[in-house]
Each structure stands twice: as C-alpha cells, then as structure tokens.
Coordinates of C-alpha atoms in Angstrom, one line a residue:
X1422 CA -45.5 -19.8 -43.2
X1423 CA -45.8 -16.1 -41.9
X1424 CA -48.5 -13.9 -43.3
X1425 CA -48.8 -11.6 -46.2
X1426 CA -48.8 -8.1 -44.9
X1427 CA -50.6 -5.6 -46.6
X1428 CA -50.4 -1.6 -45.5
X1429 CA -53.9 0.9 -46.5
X1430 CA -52.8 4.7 -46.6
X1431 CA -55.3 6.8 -47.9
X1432 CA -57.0 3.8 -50.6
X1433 CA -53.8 3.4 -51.7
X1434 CA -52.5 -0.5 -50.7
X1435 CA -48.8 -1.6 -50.0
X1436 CA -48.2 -5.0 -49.7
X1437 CA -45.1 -6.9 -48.2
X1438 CA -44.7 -10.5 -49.1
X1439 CA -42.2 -13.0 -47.0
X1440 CA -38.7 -11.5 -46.4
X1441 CA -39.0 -8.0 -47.3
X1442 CA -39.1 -4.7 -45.9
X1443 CA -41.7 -1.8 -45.8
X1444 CA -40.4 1.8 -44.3
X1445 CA -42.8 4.4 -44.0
X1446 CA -42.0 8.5 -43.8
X1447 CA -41.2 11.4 -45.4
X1448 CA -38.8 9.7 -48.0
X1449 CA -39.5 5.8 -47.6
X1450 CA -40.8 3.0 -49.0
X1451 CA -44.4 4.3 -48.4
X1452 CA -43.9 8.0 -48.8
X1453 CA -46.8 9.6 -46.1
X1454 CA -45.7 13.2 -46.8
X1455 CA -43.0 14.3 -48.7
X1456 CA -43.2 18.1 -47.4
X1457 CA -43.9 17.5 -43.8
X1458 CA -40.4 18.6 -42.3
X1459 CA -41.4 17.6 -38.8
X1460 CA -41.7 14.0 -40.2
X1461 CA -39.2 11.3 -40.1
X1462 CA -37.5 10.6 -43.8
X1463 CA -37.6 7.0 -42.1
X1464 CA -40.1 6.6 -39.3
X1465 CA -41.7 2.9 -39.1
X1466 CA -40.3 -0.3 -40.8
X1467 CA -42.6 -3.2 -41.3
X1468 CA -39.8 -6.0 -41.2
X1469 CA -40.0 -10.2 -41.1
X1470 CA -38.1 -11.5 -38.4
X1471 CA -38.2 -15.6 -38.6
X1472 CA -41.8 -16.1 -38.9
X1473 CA -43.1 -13.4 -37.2
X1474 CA -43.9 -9.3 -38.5
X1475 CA -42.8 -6.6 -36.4
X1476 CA -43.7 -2.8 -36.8
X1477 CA -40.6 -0.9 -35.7
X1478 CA -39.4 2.8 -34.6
X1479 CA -36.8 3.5 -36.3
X1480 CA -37.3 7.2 -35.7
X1481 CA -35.7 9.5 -33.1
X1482 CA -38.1 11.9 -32.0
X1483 CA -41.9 10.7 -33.0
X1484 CA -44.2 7.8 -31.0
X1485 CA -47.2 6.0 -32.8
X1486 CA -50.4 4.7 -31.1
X1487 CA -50.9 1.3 -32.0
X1488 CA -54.5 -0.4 -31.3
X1489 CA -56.1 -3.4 -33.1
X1490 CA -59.2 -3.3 -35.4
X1491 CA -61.7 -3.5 -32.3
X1492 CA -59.7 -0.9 -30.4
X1493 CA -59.6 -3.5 -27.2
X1494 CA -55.8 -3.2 -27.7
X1495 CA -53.7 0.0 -27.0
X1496 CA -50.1 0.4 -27.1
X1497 CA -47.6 3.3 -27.5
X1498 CA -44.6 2.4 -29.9
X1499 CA -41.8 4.8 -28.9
X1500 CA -38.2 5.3 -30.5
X1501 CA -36.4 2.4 -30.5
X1502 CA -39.8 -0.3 -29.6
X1503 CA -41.6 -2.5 -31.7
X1504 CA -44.4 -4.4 -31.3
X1505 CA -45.6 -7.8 -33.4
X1506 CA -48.4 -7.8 -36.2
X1507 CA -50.4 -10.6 -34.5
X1508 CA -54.0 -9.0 -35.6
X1509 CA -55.8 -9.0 -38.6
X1510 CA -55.9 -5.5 -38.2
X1511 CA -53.5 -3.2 -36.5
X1512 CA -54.8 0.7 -36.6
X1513 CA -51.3 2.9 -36.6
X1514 CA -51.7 6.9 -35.9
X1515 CA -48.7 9.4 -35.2
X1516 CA -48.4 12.9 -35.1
X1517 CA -45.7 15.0 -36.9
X1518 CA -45.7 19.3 -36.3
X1519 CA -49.6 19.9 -36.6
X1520 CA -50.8 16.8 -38.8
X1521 CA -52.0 13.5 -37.9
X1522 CA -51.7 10.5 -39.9
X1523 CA -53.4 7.0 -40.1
X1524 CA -52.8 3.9 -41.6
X1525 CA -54.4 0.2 -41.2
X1526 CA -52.2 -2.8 -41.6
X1527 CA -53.9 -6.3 -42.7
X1528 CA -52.7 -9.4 -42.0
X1529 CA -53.9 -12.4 -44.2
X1530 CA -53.4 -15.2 -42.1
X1531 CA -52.8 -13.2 -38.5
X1532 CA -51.7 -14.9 -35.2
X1533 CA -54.2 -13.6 -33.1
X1534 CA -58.0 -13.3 -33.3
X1535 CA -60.0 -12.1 -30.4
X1536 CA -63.2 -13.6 -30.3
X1537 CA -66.9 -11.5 -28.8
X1538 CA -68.9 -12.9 -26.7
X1539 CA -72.1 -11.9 -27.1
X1540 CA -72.6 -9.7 -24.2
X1541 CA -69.1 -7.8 -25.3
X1542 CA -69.8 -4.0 -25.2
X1543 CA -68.4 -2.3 -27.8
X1544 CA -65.4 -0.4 -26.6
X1545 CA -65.9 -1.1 -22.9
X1546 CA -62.9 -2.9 -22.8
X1547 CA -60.4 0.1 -23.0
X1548 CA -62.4 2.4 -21.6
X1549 CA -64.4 0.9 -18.9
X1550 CA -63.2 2.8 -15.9
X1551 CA -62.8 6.6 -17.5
X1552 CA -65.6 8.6 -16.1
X1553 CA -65.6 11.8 -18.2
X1554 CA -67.8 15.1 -17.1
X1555 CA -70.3 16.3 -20.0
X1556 CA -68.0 19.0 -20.3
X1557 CA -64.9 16.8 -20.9
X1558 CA -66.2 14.9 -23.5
X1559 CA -67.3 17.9 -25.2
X1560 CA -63.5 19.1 -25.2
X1561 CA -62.4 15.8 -26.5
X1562 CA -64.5 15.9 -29.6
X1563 CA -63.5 19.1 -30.6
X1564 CA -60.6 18.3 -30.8
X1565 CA -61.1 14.9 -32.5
X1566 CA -64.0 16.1 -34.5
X1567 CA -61.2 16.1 -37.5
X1568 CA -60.7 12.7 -37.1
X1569 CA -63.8 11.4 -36.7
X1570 CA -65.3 12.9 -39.6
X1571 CA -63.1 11.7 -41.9
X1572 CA -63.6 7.3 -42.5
X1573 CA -60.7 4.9 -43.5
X1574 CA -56.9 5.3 -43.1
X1575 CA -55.4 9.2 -43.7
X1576 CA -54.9 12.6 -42.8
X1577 CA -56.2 14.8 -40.3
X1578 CA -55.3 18.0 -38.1
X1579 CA -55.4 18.8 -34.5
X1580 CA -57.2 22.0 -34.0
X1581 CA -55.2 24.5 -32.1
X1582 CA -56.5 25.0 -28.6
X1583 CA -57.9 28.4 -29.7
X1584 CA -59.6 27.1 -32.6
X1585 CA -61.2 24.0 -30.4
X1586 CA -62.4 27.0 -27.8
X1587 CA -64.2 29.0 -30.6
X1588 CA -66.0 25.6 -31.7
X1589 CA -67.7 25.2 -28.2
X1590 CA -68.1 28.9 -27.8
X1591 CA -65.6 28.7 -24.7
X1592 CA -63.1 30.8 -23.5
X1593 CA -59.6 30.2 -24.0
X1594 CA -58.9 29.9 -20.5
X1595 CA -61.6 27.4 -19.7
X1596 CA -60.5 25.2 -22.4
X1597 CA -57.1 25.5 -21.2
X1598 CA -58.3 24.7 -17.9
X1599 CA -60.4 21.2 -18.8
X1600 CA -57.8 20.1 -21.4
X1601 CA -55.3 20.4 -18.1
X1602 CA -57.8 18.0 -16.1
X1603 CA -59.0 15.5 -18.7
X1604 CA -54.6 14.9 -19.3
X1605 CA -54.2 14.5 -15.7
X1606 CA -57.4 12.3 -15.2
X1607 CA -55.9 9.8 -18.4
X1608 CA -52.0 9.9 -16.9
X1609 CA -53.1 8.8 -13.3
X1610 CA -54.7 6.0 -15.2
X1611 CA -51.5 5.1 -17.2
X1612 CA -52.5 7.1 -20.6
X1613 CA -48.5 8.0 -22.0
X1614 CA -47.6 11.5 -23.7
X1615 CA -50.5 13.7 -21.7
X1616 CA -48.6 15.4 -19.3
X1617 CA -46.4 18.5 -20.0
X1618 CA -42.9 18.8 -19.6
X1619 CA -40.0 20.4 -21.0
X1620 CA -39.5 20.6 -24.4
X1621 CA -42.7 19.1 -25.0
X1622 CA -45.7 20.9 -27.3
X1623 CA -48.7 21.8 -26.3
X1624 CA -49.5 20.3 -29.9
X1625 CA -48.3 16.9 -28.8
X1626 CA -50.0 16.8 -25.8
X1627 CA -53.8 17.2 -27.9
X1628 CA -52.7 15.1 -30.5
X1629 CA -51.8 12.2 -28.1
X1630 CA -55.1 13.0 -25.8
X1631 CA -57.1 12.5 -29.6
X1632 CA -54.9 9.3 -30.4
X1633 CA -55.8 7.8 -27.0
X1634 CA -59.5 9.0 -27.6
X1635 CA -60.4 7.7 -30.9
X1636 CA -58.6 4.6 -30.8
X1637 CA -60.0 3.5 -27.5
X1638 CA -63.8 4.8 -28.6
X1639 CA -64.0 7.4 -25.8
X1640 CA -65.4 9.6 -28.0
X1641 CA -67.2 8.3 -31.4
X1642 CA -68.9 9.5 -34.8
X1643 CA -72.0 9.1 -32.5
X1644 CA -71.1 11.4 -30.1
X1645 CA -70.7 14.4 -32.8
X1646 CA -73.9 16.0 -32.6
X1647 CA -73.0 16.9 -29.2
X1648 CA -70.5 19.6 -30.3
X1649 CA -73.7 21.6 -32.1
X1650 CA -75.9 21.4 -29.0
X1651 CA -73.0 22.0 -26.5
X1652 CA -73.3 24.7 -24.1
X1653 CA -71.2 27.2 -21.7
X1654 CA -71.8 24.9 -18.5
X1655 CA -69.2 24.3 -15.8
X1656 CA -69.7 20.9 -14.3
X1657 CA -66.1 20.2 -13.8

C-alpha cells in the first residue's frame, strides 16, 4: 500500500490519500499565490502512479529545487521532470518574478530512510568539497538572510543585488563582482541555473545560488551574526 502524502505550506496542511491528485500554483489545488503573475496557474502535481508518488513539472517556464529533510539530497526538477516521494520529508523551493516559496512534503510510511552514523557531519555530505572565501560566504547570506530567518515552510524574497550590497556596506560593483565568482565556482562543480545567459534574470540567477545554499547548509541560521560583524575586505 503506497503512503499517505501530506503537503505543509505556511501551517496550513494538504493531504493526498491513495489515487488522487494534488496541483500546486497560482490557481490549483493548493493555491501558493493567487496574485503572483510570474507564477504558474498549474505549476507542480503531486500524483500516484501504481504504488509509487511522484512530484511533477507540469509548468513551462519555472524549475524547483528538491532536497530531502537532511539536505544530503539535491535535485533540480525542471519543466517536463519528476522525481519520486521516497523520503519522509522532501523540502520543495522555487522561485517566481522576485518571490521565493517553500513547502515540505511528508510521507507516512516513505520508501526511503537514510540512516546517520554517528560520525555523520551535519551537511558535509552536499557540501564537502565547496571551499568558500570569508567574503563569499558573507555574499551568500545576504542574500539568503531572508530565508534563513524565517522557520518552517513559506515565503521569502531575494534581495536585489543592490539592496544585498548596502547590507554588507559593499559597493555595487564588488558585489557584482563576487556574486560572478561564487556562480562560476558552484557551475564547475555541477550547481544548475547559476550561470547567465540569454533571456535569463539576474533575479534567477540569486534565487537559484540561495536555493542551492540553504538547502545544502552552505550557509546556516548560525552563520547570521556574520552579516553584522562583516567588513569591506577583499580576500577573493
């Protein structure tokens, strides 16, 4: 028998039962934000195929980051993909225009459990080999300071390049500068959605680099005190 799915959105619980459907979007199922225009009416679908749960893109334009409960897992659900429910916990985060949503879906009886042992480092697993300057990481949590400040499944926005610079008492050119190295430092190490290119944001590109970030516990809640006590140094 396949498991229960339940979907948390902001407190507010969804849950699918054997044989039905769950869309999330704009005008779905689970509504995320009715006057988001850059939002898909229909963007993810939570569907039951034989025995199994599968979290689909039924969208045209938008990706999702997909990690599990640990953040051990990464994965990046384009148009088109989709990607089984095997956790207890799957963490689901997209980006539409300038706002970033999160939502946490529980499985009751999941597939897959990964089990600790007890020398596991917390978040070492993603994020083992990414050697970020001081610098870097200060960038980072500017941008994800949103994020990380708020706790449980939600809404967030990505500060504008301009609005992370004044945070760290940068100029906008040396912010422009290390967010350029830090997206070319995660592509050559197989991070997807960092680099530039035509018809793609700048807005995308810091929403994907805070995605990645969170999710894989480069930077974390612990790491926030930094932003207060950071300072104009080039180390890059």
């Amino acid at each position: 028998m396949a498991s229960t799915i339940s979907v948390d959105f902001c407190g507010e619980w969804y849950r699918v039962e054997d044989g039905e459907e769950l869309t999330i979007g704009r005008e779905a199922d689970l509504t995320i934000d009715e006057d988001n225009p850059f939002l898909h009416r229909r963007f993810l679908s939570i569907v039951q195929v034989e025995s199994m749960w599968w979290l689909v893109n039924i969208g045209s334009r938008l990706s999702a980051t997909i990690t599990d409960g640990s953040g051990s897992m990464q994965a990046w659900l384009a148009p088109g993909a989709r990607i089984p429910l095997v956790f207890d916990v799957t963490k689901v985060v997209f980006t539409a225009g300038p706002t970033t949503y999160d939502l946490a879906v529980h499985a009751d009886s999941p597939e897959f459990a990964r089990i600790a042992g007890p020398d596991d480092p917390v978040g070492e697993t993603t994020v083992g080999s990414v050697q970020l300057t001081p610098s870097q990481k200060l960038l980072i949590l500017a941008l994800a300071e949103p994020m990380l400040v708020r706790e449980g499944s939600g809404i967030s926005s990505v500060p504008t390049s301009a609005q992370a610079a004044k945070r760290l008492g940068w100029p906008l050119t040396k912010f422009n500068r290390k967010l350029d190295n830090v997206c070319d430092k995660l592509d050559r190490l197989g991070v997807r959605g960092l680099r530039g290119g035509p018809g793609k944001l700048a807005s995308n590109r810091r929403a994907r680099l805070v995605e990645h970030s969170v999710f894989s516990r480069l930077v974390t809640t612990e790491d926030l005190p930094l932003l207060d006590a950071a300072q104009d140094a080039d180390d890059d």
